[in-house]
Coordinates of C-alpha atoms in Angstrom, one line a residue:
M1 CA 141.7 171.0 41.8
R2 CA 143.7 169.4 44.5
N3 CA 142.4 166.4 46.4
S4 CA 139.5 167.7 48.8
E5 CA 140.8 165.4 51.2
Y6 CA 143.4 167.3 54.2
T7 CA 146.8 166.3 54.3
N8 CA 148.8 167.8 56.5
F9 CA 149.5 171.6 56.2
R10 CA 152.6 171.6 53.9
C11 CA 155.3 173.9 54.6
F12 CA 155.9 176.8 52.8
S13 CA 158.4 179.4 52.0
L14 CA 158.0 183.0 51.7
I15 CA 160.2 185.4 49.5
C16 CA 159.6 188.6 51.3
G17 CA 161.5 191.3 48.7
S18 CA 161.5 194.7 48.7
K19 CA 158.5 196.8 48.6
A20 CA 157.3 196.9 44.8
L21 CA 157.2 200.5 43.4
S22 CA 155.3 201.7 40.2
L23 CA 158.3 202.4 37.3
P24 CA 158.0 205.4 35.2
G25 CA 157.2 204.7 31.6
D26 CA 154.2 204.6 28.9
A27 CA 152.5 201.6 27.4
A28 CA 152.6 202.4 23.9
P29 CA 149.4 202.7 22.0
G30 CA 147.8 200.2 20.0
R31 CA 145.1 200.1 16.9
W32 CA 141.5 200.4 17.7
C33 CA 139.0 199.3 15.4
V34 CA 135.6 201.7 16.1
L35 CA 132.7 199.4 16.0
P36 CA 129.0 200.8 16.7
P37 CA 127.3 199.6 19.8
A38 CA 124.6 197.1 19.0
L39 CA 121.3 198.6 19.9
P40 CA 119.1 196.5 21.5
V41 CA 116.5 194.6 19.4
R42 CA 112.7 194.8 19.7
S43 CA 110.0 192.4 18.5
G44 CA 106.4 193.6 17.3
P45 CA 105.6 196.2 15.2
I46 CA 108.1 199.3 14.7
T47 CA 105.8 201.8 16.8
R48 CA 106.9 206.2 16.5
R49 CA 108.1 206.0 20.2
S50 CA 110.6 203.0 19.3
F51 CA 111.7 204.5 16.2
N52 CA 112.2 207.6 18.2
A53 CA 114.2 205.7 20.6
T54 CA 116.4 204.2 18.2
L55 CA 117.1 207.3 16.8
A56 CA 117.9 208.9 19.8
A57 CA 120.1 206.1 20.7
A58 CA 121.7 206.3 17.0
A59 CA 122.8 209.9 17.6
L60 CA 124.7 209.4 21.0
L61 CA 127.0 207.2 19.2
P62 CA 130.3 209.0 18.7
R63 CA 131.5 209.7 15.1
P64 CA 135.5 208.1 14.5
T65 CA 138.1 210.5 14.8
A66 CA 141.6 210.4 15.4
A67 CA 141.4 209.2 18.9
A68 CA 139.8 205.5 17.6
S69 CA 143.8 205.1 17.7
I70 CA 144.2 204.9 21.0
A71 CA 144.0 201.7 22.5
P72 CA 141.2 200.8 25.1
V73 CA 141.5 200.6 28.6
V74 CA 140.9 197.0 29.8
I75 CA 140.1 196.0 32.8
T76 CA 140.7 192.7 33.9
S77 CA 139.0 190.5 36.8
D78 CA 139.0 186.7 37.1
E79 CA 135.3 186.0 36.1
D80 CA 133.0 187.1 34.0
V81 CA 129.8 189.1 34.5
T82 CA 126.5 186.7 35.0
T83 CA 124.1 189.7 34.0
L84 CA 124.1 193.6 33.4
D85 CA 120.3 194.1 35.0
P86 CA 120.7 197.1 37.0
H87 CA 119.0 195.6 39.6
L88 CA 120.6 192.2 40.0
I89 CA 124.0 193.0 41.2
R90 CA 125.6 190.0 43.0
N91 CA 129.1 191.6 43.7
N92 CA 131.0 194.6 43.9
H93 CA 133.1 193.7 40.9
P94 CA 133.0 193.1 38.1
I95 CA 129.0 193.2 38.1
G96 CA 129.0 196.3 40.3
S97 CA 132.0 198.2 38.6
L98 CA 130.0 198.0 35.1
I99 CA 126.7 198.8 36.2
W100 CA 128.1 202.0 37.9
S101 CA 129.7 202.9 34.9
L102 CA 126.2 202.5 32.9
F103 CA 123.7 203.5 35.3
D104 CA 123.4 206.4 38.0
S105 CA 121.3 206.0 41.3
L106 CA 119.6 209.1 43.1
V107 CA 123.0 209.1 45.3
R108 CA 126.2 207.3 45.0
R109 CA 128.7 206.3 47.7
R110 CA 132.1 207.9 47.7
P111 CA 134.9 206.3 48.4
D112 CA 134.8 207.5 52.4
G113 CA 131.5 206.5 52.9
T114 CA 129.8 209.9 52.1
H115 CA 127.0 210.5 49.7
E116 CA 127.5 212.4 46.3
P117 CA 124.3 213.5 44.6
R118 CA 123.7 211.9 41.3
L119 CA 119.9 212.0 39.7
A120 CA 119.0 213.5 42.5
T121 CA 120.4 217.0 43.4
G122 CA 119.3 217.1 46.9
W123 CA 117.1 215.3 49.8
S124 CA 115.1 216.3 52.8
Q125 CA 114.0 214.4 55.6
V126 CA 110.3 216.2 56.0
S127 CA 109.2 213.8 58.8
P128 CA 110.6 211.2 60.9
T129 CA 109.4 208.4 57.7
V130 CA 109.1 210.7 54.7
W131 CA 111.9 211.8 52.4
H132 CA 111.7 214.1 49.4
F133 CA 114.3 213.8 46.5
T134 CA 114.9 216.5 43.9
L135 CA 115.8 215.1 40.7
R136 CA 118.1 216.5 38.2
P137 CA 116.6 217.5 35.5
G138 CA 117.5 217.0 31.7
V139 CA 119.1 213.7 32.1
T140 CA 118.2 211.5 29.5
F141 CA 118.9 207.6 28.9
H142 CA 120.9 206.1 26.4
D143 CA 117.7 205.4 24.1
G144 CA 116.5 209.0 24.8
E145 CA 113.9 208.9 27.3
R146 CA 114.2 211.5 29.9
L147 CA 114.4 211.1 33.3
D148 CA 111.3 211.5 35.7
A149 CA 109.8 211.4 39.0
A150 CA 107.3 208.5 37.6
G151 CA 110.2 206.6 36.2
V152 CA 112.2 206.9 39.5
V153 CA 108.8 205.2 41.2
F154 CA 108.3 202.7 38.3
N155 CA 112.1 201.1 39.0
F156 CA 111.8 201.1 42.8
N157 CA 108.4 199.2 42.5
R158 CA 110.4 196.7 39.9
M159 CA 113.0 196.2 42.8
N160 CA 110.4 195.1 45.2
Q161 CA 109.4 192.2 42.5
A162 CA 110.6 188.8 42.3
P163 CA 113.6 188.1 41.3
W164 CA 114.9 191.7 41.5
N165 CA 114.1 192.0 45.3
G166 CA 116.1 188.6 45.9
E167 CA 119.1 190.7 45.1
C168 CA 118.2 194.5 45.3
Q169 CA 117.5 194.8 49.1
L170 CA 116.3 198.3 49.4
W171 CA 112.7 197.7 50.6
Q172 CA 113.8 195.5 52.8
Q173 CA 116.8 197.0 54.3
S174 CA 115.9 200.4 54.5
G175 CA 112.3 199.6 55.3
L176 CA 110.4 201.4 52.4
V177 CA 106.9 200.9 52.4
A178 CA 105.9 203.2 49.3
C179 CA 107.0 205.7 46.7
A180 CA 105.2 208.2 44.9
A181 CA 105.8 211.2 42.1
L182 CA 105.3 214.0 43.8
D183 CA 105.6 216.5 40.5
P184 CA 108.2 215.5 37.5
L185 CA 111.4 216.5 39.5
T186 CA 110.1 215.1 43.0
V187 CA 109.8 211.8 44.6
A188 CA 108.7 210.8 48.0
L189 CA 109.7 208.2 49.8
T190 CA 108.0 206.6 53.0
T191 CA 109.7 203.9 55.3
A192 CA 107.8 202.2 58.4
A193 CA 110.0 203.5 60.5
P194 CA 112.8 206.3 61.0
S195 CA 115.5 204.8 58.9
S196 CA 119.3 206.1 59.1
T197 CA 120.2 203.6 56.6
L198 CA 118.0 204.7 53.4
L199 CA 120.7 206.6 51.7
Y200 CA 122.9 203.7 51.9
W201 CA 120.5 201.4 50.0
L202 CA 119.8 204.4 47.5
E203 CA 123.1 204.4 46.3
E204 CA 122.8 200.9 44.8
A205 CA 119.0 201.3 43.6
F206 CA 119.9 201.9 39.9
I207 CA 117.4 203.5 37.7
G208 CA 116.7 202.7 33.9
P209 CA 114.3 203.9 31.7
T210 CA 110.7 202.6 32.2
A211 CA 109.5 202.0 28.6
Y212 CA 112.8 199.5 27.9
L213 CA 112.4 197.8 31.4
R214 CA 108.5 197.7 31.1
D215 CA 108.1 196.4 27.6
T216 CA 111.5 194.4 27.4
A217 CA 112.1 191.0 28.4
P218 CA 114.4 190.5 31.4
E219 CA 116.9 188.2 29.7
L220 CA 117.4 191.3 26.9
V221 CA 117.5 193.8 29.9
G222 CA 120.0 191.8 31.4
S223 CA 122.2 191.6 28.2
H224 CA 121.8 194.8 26.6
P225 CA 121.8 197.3 29.2
I226 CA 120.0 200.7 28.5
G227 CA 121.1 203.2 31.6
S228 CA 121.8 206.8 32.4
G229 CA 125.4 206.8 32.8
P230 CA 128.8 207.8 31.9
Y231 CA 129.4 204.9 29.2
L232 CA 127.2 203.3 27.1
F233 CA 126.9 199.8 26.3
V234 CA 128.4 198.4 23.5
S235 CA 128.7 194.4 23.3
W236 CA 129.3 191.5 25.3
Q237 CA 130.8 188.8 24.8
R238 CA 130.2 186.4 27.2
G239 CA 132.9 184.6 28.8
S240 CA 135.3 187.2 27.5
Q241 CA 134.6 190.9 27.9
V242 CA 132.3 193.9 28.0
T243 CA 132.9 196.6 25.9
L244 CA 131.9 200.3 26.7
R245 CA 131.9 203.8 24.8
A246 CA 131.7 206.9 26.8
N247 CA 128.9 209.1 26.5
P248 CA 129.0 212.2 24.8
A249 CA 125.6 213.4 26.4
Y250 CA 126.3 212.5 30.2
W251 CA 125.0 215.2 32.1
G252 CA 128.2 215.1 34.0
G253 CA 130.1 215.4 31.1
A254 CA 131.5 212.7 28.8
P255 CA 134.4 210.4 30.6
P256 CA 137.9 211.3 30.0
I257 CA 138.5 207.6 28.5
R258 CA 136.5 206.9 25.4
D259 CA 136.8 203.2 25.4
V260 CA 136.9 200.5 27.8
V261 CA 136.7 196.8 27.8
F262 CA 136.3 195.1 31.2
R263 CA 138.1 191.1 30.2
A264 CA 137.4 188.0 32.4
V265 CA 140.5 186.4 32.9
P266 CA 140.5 183.4 35.2
E267 CA 144.3 182.8 35.8
L268 CA 146.4 185.6 37.6
S269 CA 149.5 184.5 36.1
A270 CA 147.6 185.5 32.7
R271 CA 146.4 188.6 34.0
L272 CA 149.9 189.4 35.2
D273 CA 151.4 188.1 31.5
E274 CA 149.1 190.7 29.5
L275 CA 149.8 193.6 32.5
K276 CA 153.4 193.5 31.6
G277 CA 152.8 192.9 28.2
G278 CA 150.8 196.3 27.9
S279 CA 147.6 194.5 26.6
I280 CA 145.5 195.3 29.9
D281 CA 145.4 198.3 32.2
L282 CA 144.2 197.8 35.8
L283 CA 144.3 194.3 37.6
T284 CA 142.1 193.4 40.2
G285 CA 142.4 190.6 43.0
L286 CA 146.2 191.2 42.9
D287 CA 147.6 189.1 46.2
P288 CA 150.5 190.4 48.1
D289 CA 152.6 187.2 47.2
S290 CA 152.1 188.5 43.2
A291 CA 152.4 191.9 43.5
A292 CA 156.3 192.3 42.6
L293 CA 155.3 190.4 39.8
A294 CA 153.0 192.9 38.6
V295 CA 155.8 195.4 38.3
S296 CA 157.6 196.5 34.9
P297 CA 158.6 199.0 32.5
V298 CA 155.0 199.8 31.9
S299 CA 153.3 198.7 35.0
G300 CA 153.3 198.8 38.6
V301 CA 151.2 198.2 42.1
R302 CA 148.8 200.6 43.8
Q303 CA 147.3 199.8 47.2
V304 CA 144.4 201.1 49.1
R305 CA 143.8 200.1 52.2
G306 CA 141.2 197.6 52.1
L307 CA 138.2 197.5 54.2
R308 CA 136.6 193.4 52.9
K309 CA 136.7 191.4 55.9
M310 CA 138.5 187.9 55.5
H311 CA 137.2 185.1 57.6
V312 CA 136.4 181.3 58.1
G313 CA 132.5 181.6 58.5
I314 CA 131.4 179.0 61.2
A315 CA 127.9 177.4 59.7
Q316 CA 125.7 177.3 62.7
H317 CA 122.8 175.4 60.7
G318 CA 125.1 172.6 59.7
I319 CA 126.9 170.4 62.4
A320 CA 126.1 170.2 65.7
P321 CA 129.5 171.4 67.6
L322 CA 129.3 174.3 65.7
R323 CA 126.0 175.6 67.5
D324 CA 127.8 176.3 70.4
R325 CA 129.3 179.5 71.4
L326 CA 132.4 177.8 73.6
V327 CA 133.5 175.9 70.2
R328 CA 133.2 179.0 67.9
Q329 CA 135.5 180.4 70.6
A330 CA 137.9 177.8 70.6
L331 CA 138.3 178.1 67.0
N332 CA 139.3 181.7 67.1
H333 CA 142.0 180.6 70.0
A334 CA 143.2 177.8 67.7
V335 CA 144.3 180.0 64.8
D336 CA 147.5 182.3 64.7
V337 CA 146.0 185.0 62.7
Q338 CA 149.0 187.6 63.3
L339 CA 151.6 184.7 61.8
M340 CA 149.3 184.4 59.1
V341 CA 149.4 187.7 58.3
D342 CA 153.1 188.3 58.7
T343 CA 153.5 185.4 56.1
L344 CA 150.9 184.9 53.9
Q345 CA 149.8 188.5 53.6
R346 CA 153.3 189.6 53.9
G347 CA 152.6 192.2 56.4
T348 CA 150.5 194.3 53.7
T349 CA 147.7 194.4 56.0
T350 CA 146.4 194.2 59.9
R351 CA 144.0 191.3 61.4
L352 CA 140.3 192.1 61.8
L353 CA 139.3 194.5 65.1
S354 CA 135.4 193.8 64.9
V355 CA 132.5 193.1 62.6
I356 CA 132.6 196.9 61.9
N357 CA 135.1 198.4 59.5
P358 CA 137.4 201.4 61.0
P359 CA 136.7 204.1 61.7
N360 CA 133.2 202.8 63.1
N361 CA 134.5 200.1 65.2
D362 CA 134.6 200.0 69.1
P363 CA 138.2 200.5 70.1
A364 CA 137.4 198.6 73.4
L365 CA 136.5 195.1 71.4
Q366 CA 140.5 192.7 71.5
P367 CA 141.0 190.0 68.9
F368 CA 141.1 186.6 70.2
A369 CA 144.3 185.9 71.4
Y370 CA 146.5 182.9 69.7
D371 CA 145.9 180.1 72.5
P372 CA 146.0 176.7 71.5
Q373 CA 145.6 175.4 75.2
Q374 CA 142.5 177.6 75.9
A375 CA 141.1 176.3 72.6
R376 CA 141.5 172.8 73.7
A377 CA 139.9 173.3 76.9
L378 CA 136.8 175.2 76.1
L379 CA 136.7 172.4 73.5
H380 CA 136.8 169.9 76.1
Q381 CA 134.4 172.0 78.2
S382 CA 131.9 172.0 75.2
G383 CA 132.2 168.4 75.1
H384 CA 132.8 168.2 71.3
A385 CA 136.7 168.0 71.4
G386 CA 138.0 165.5 68.3
F387 CA 135.3 166.4 65.5
A388 CA 135.6 166.4 62.0
V389 CA 134.7 169.2 59.9
E390 CA 134.7 170.2 56.4
L391 CA 136.5 173.7 55.4
A392 CA 135.4 175.0 52.1
F393 CA 136.9 177.6 49.6
D394 CA 136.9 178.6 46.0
G395 CA 139.0 180.6 43.3
R396 CA 137.8 184.0 44.0
Y397 CA 140.7 185.0 46.1
A398 CA 144.0 184.2 45.3
D399 CA 145.5 182.9 48.1
A400 CA 142.2 180.5 49.5
Q401 CA 143.9 177.1 49.2
E402 CA 147.0 178.5 51.3
T403 CA 144.9 180.3 54.1
C404 CA 142.7 177.3 54.3
E405 CA 145.8 174.8 54.7
A406 CA 146.9 177.0 57.3
V407 CA 143.6 177.3 59.0
G408 CA 143.4 173.8 58.7
S409 CA 146.6 172.7 60.5
F410 CA 146.3 175.0 63.5
L411 CA 142.7 173.2 63.9
E412 CA 144.3 170.0 63.3
A413 CA 147.1 171.4 66.1
V414 CA 143.8 171.0 69.0
G415 CA 142.4 167.9 68.4
L416 CA 140.3 168.5 65.1
H417 CA 140.1 166.7 61.7
P418 CA 139.5 169.8 59.1
V419 CA 138.6 168.2 56.0
L420 CA 139.5 170.6 52.8
K421 CA 137.1 171.1 50.2
A422 CA 137.4 172.8 46.9
Y423 CA 134.6 174.6 45.1
E424 CA 134.0 175.8 41.8
S425 CA 133.2 179.4 42.0
G426 CA 129.6 179.6 41.0
H427 CA 129.0 176.4 43.3
F428 CA 130.6 177.9 45.9
A429 CA 128.0 181.1 45.4
E430 CA 125.2 179.1 45.2
T431 CA 125.8 176.7 48.1
L432 CA 126.7 180.1 50.4
R433 CA 123.8 181.7 49.4
A434 CA 121.4 178.8 50.5
R435 CA 123.1 178.3 53.5
G436 CA 124.2 174.6 52.3
F437 CA 127.7 174.6 54.0
P438 CA 127.7 172.0 56.8
G439 CA 130.7 173.5 58.1
L440 CA 133.5 175.9 57.9
Y441 CA 134.2 178.3 54.4
F442 CA 136.8 180.9 53.6
Y443 CA 135.2 184.0 52.4
G444 CA 135.4 187.9 52.4
F445 CA 132.4 190.2 53.5
A446 CA 131.0 193.6 53.8
A447 CA 133.5 196.3 51.8
Q448 CA 131.5 199.0 53.4
I449 CA 131.9 201.7 55.8
E450 CA 128.3 202.0 57.2
P451 CA 127.8 200.3 61.0
L452 CA 124.1 199.2 60.6
V453 CA 124.5 197.9 57.5
E454 CA 127.4 196.2 58.2
L455 CA 126.0 194.4 61.1
V456 CA 122.9 193.3 58.9
V457 CA 124.6 190.3 57.7
F458 CA 124.3 189.3 61.3
T459 CA 120.6 189.3 61.9
G460 CA 118.7 186.0 61.7
S461 CA 116.8 186.7 58.4
A462 CA 119.5 188.6 56.2
I463 CA 119.5 187.6 53.3
D464 CA 123.7 187.7 53.2
N465 CA 123.8 185.6 56.3
A466 CA 125.6 182.7 55.1
S467 CA 126.9 181.3 58.6
G468 CA 123.2 181.3 59.9
Y469 CA 124.2 183.4 63.0
D470 CA 120.8 183.9 64.8
N471 CA 120.8 185.9 67.9
P472 CA 117.6 187.1 69.0
A473 CA 119.1 189.4 71.1
V474 CA 121.0 190.8 68.6
D475 CA 118.2 191.2 66.4
A476 CA 116.0 193.1 68.9
V477 CA 119.2 195.6 69.5
M478 CA 119.5 195.9 65.7
R479 CA 115.7 197.1 64.9
Q480 CA 115.8 199.5 68.1
A481 CA 119.1 201.3 66.4
A482 CA 117.5 201.2 63.0
D483 CA 114.6 203.2 64.5
V484 CA 116.7 205.9 66.9
T485 CA 117.1 209.3 65.1
D486 CA 119.3 210.7 68.1
A487 CA 123.1 209.7 66.5
D488 CA 124.6 209.5 69.8
A489 CA 121.9 206.7 71.0
R490 CA 121.9 204.7 67.7
A491 CA 125.9 204.8 68.1
A492 CA 125.8 203.2 71.7
L493 CA 122.9 200.5 70.4
V494 CA 125.1 199.6 67.2
R495 CA 128.3 199.2 69.9
Q496 CA 126.0 197.0 72.3
A497 CA 125.1 194.9 69.5
E498 CA 129.0 194.8 67.9
G499 CA 130.2 193.1 71.2
M500 CA 127.5 190.9 71.7
I501 CA 128.4 189.8 68.1
W502 CA 132.2 189.6 68.2
N503 CA 131.8 187.6 71.5
D504 CA 129.1 184.9 69.4
A505 CA 131.9 184.4 67.4
P506 CA 130.4 183.6 64.1
W507 CA 133.4 183.5 62.2
I508 CA 136.9 182.8 62.8
Y509 CA 138.2 186.5 62.3
L510 CA 141.3 186.9 60.0
W511 CA 142.0 190.1 58.2
Y512 CA 140.9 193.1 56.0
L513 CA 141.6 192.0 52.5
P514 CA 144.4 194.2 51.2
A515 CA 143.3 196.2 48.0
L516 CA 146.1 195.6 45.5
Y517 CA 145.7 196.6 41.9
G518 CA 148.2 196.1 38.8
S519 CA 148.2 198.9 36.6
S520 CA 149.8 200.3 33.5
H521 CA 151.6 203.5 33.8
R522 CA 149.2 205.5 31.3
L523 CA 146.6 205.2 33.5
E524 CA 145.9 207.7 36.0
Y525 CA 143.1 206.0 38.6
T526 CA 143.0 206.1 42.6
P527 CA 141.4 202.7 43.2
R528 CA 138.5 202.4 45.9
P529 CA 138.8 200.4 49.1
D530 CA 135.7 198.7 48.4
D531 CA 136.4 196.8 45.1
Y532 CA 134.1 198.9 42.7
V533 CA 136.2 200.4 39.8
E534 CA 134.9 203.8 38.7
I535 CA 136.9 203.9 35.4
Y536 CA 135.0 207.2 34.6
R537 CA 136.7 208.7 37.1
A538 CA 140.3 207.8 35.3
R539 CA 142.3 209.5 32.2
L540 CA 145.1 208.5 30.7
A541 CA 148.6 210.0 31.1
A542 CA 149.5 213.4 29.3

């Protein structure tokens, strides 16, 4: 870890080569030994129910075939999962990607932000505050339990209890106040007021088997997940990898790829070496500076437009100067974001245009112009010129240190005294959740296409409001927008809140994180812009 004391921004050279292109070729198949998935262990006496559930789960296990000689598809990221409890999703990837593979929700979010029927085949809003959802008939969980409305209600009630309600925000954010089973295949959901975001929050409200969730210790649920999704859980080697196997009884049909491994490989250089060596198939978290290094006879690079908003958060619960809007605006004028996009990001992305992702953002909003003189004037006007401030980062994003060094250099140029501090990733995440940063922090947020949801993070009571931004006027407009059923009226209120937040400058606005993936040539897969990996939609090249 580098010395935390800030040193003068060091000059860096950038080699701008030609655009990396995927080369033709196939990875040589490896050998794969088929092992049966580990079934969850239950304590206590063996009952008819538990015996039948075990038999049902065993019946789902595929028998060895010639396909067993095909090497599993291996997906890597820089961190291991912390839990596989369906109601404790803490990031889009890798936890979210695994949960999406193992479980289903009533609806699923498509890459373009529209809603796809999953465990629900349809829904209707029977009154401004009541929705009816029709469940897909014949769905079974991996342990043999059948999906029904009572089970959905049990899952939703679990999400509203501690500790799950600290992560799953269905009830808090959608305004859900009641859920009921009208018949075996119909669920009624009631909200306190009209909710235009209910479907969005349902997309990550995953459903598990009632008996298993009710009768099993939470720790075991988190380490031996049972869902109804396209993949079965096989094993989890903590700190190393999670292994999945295609579910032959999946209601949507078994996914094309049979064996999948999600591996944690902290070092990007090691992930790149394995990709080019043919031992992994999908590398997430690739940065523009390393993209060319992913190209080999067996691998290439895939890119989609990213949605994650990279920023330097400004902790308004920390040191006093940061509570002043003039200071926050000065910080934005002090940083030459376009230069950083052109150099550090190699021109692979664009600077942030709003706190709402395109195409829903207000095109009239203008980025803060790089103007060091204006920054100094605002700092002088605020009475807070020349203060020292911590700038925190961790290793989640490959270019975090370089970005913070550049930002620190720009802040130093307008008379501030930034102190860079490197955090271990787990400690960084804990500090973020606790609103514990005293100054500035480098982060990316909200790979989403839903304006009201994107703005939730800027309300005073939001769980994810790491900056502590709190403007009662914004909160009031947001509450009004959430309750309005007319789409045009709601859009106007969203624009109003969007402009207020942008001008208040709770972040130093940077850029959209480029969604770059290293991929083997044997894998046919179109990445999503929101970091989730839907491996069940992928296939192996012929």
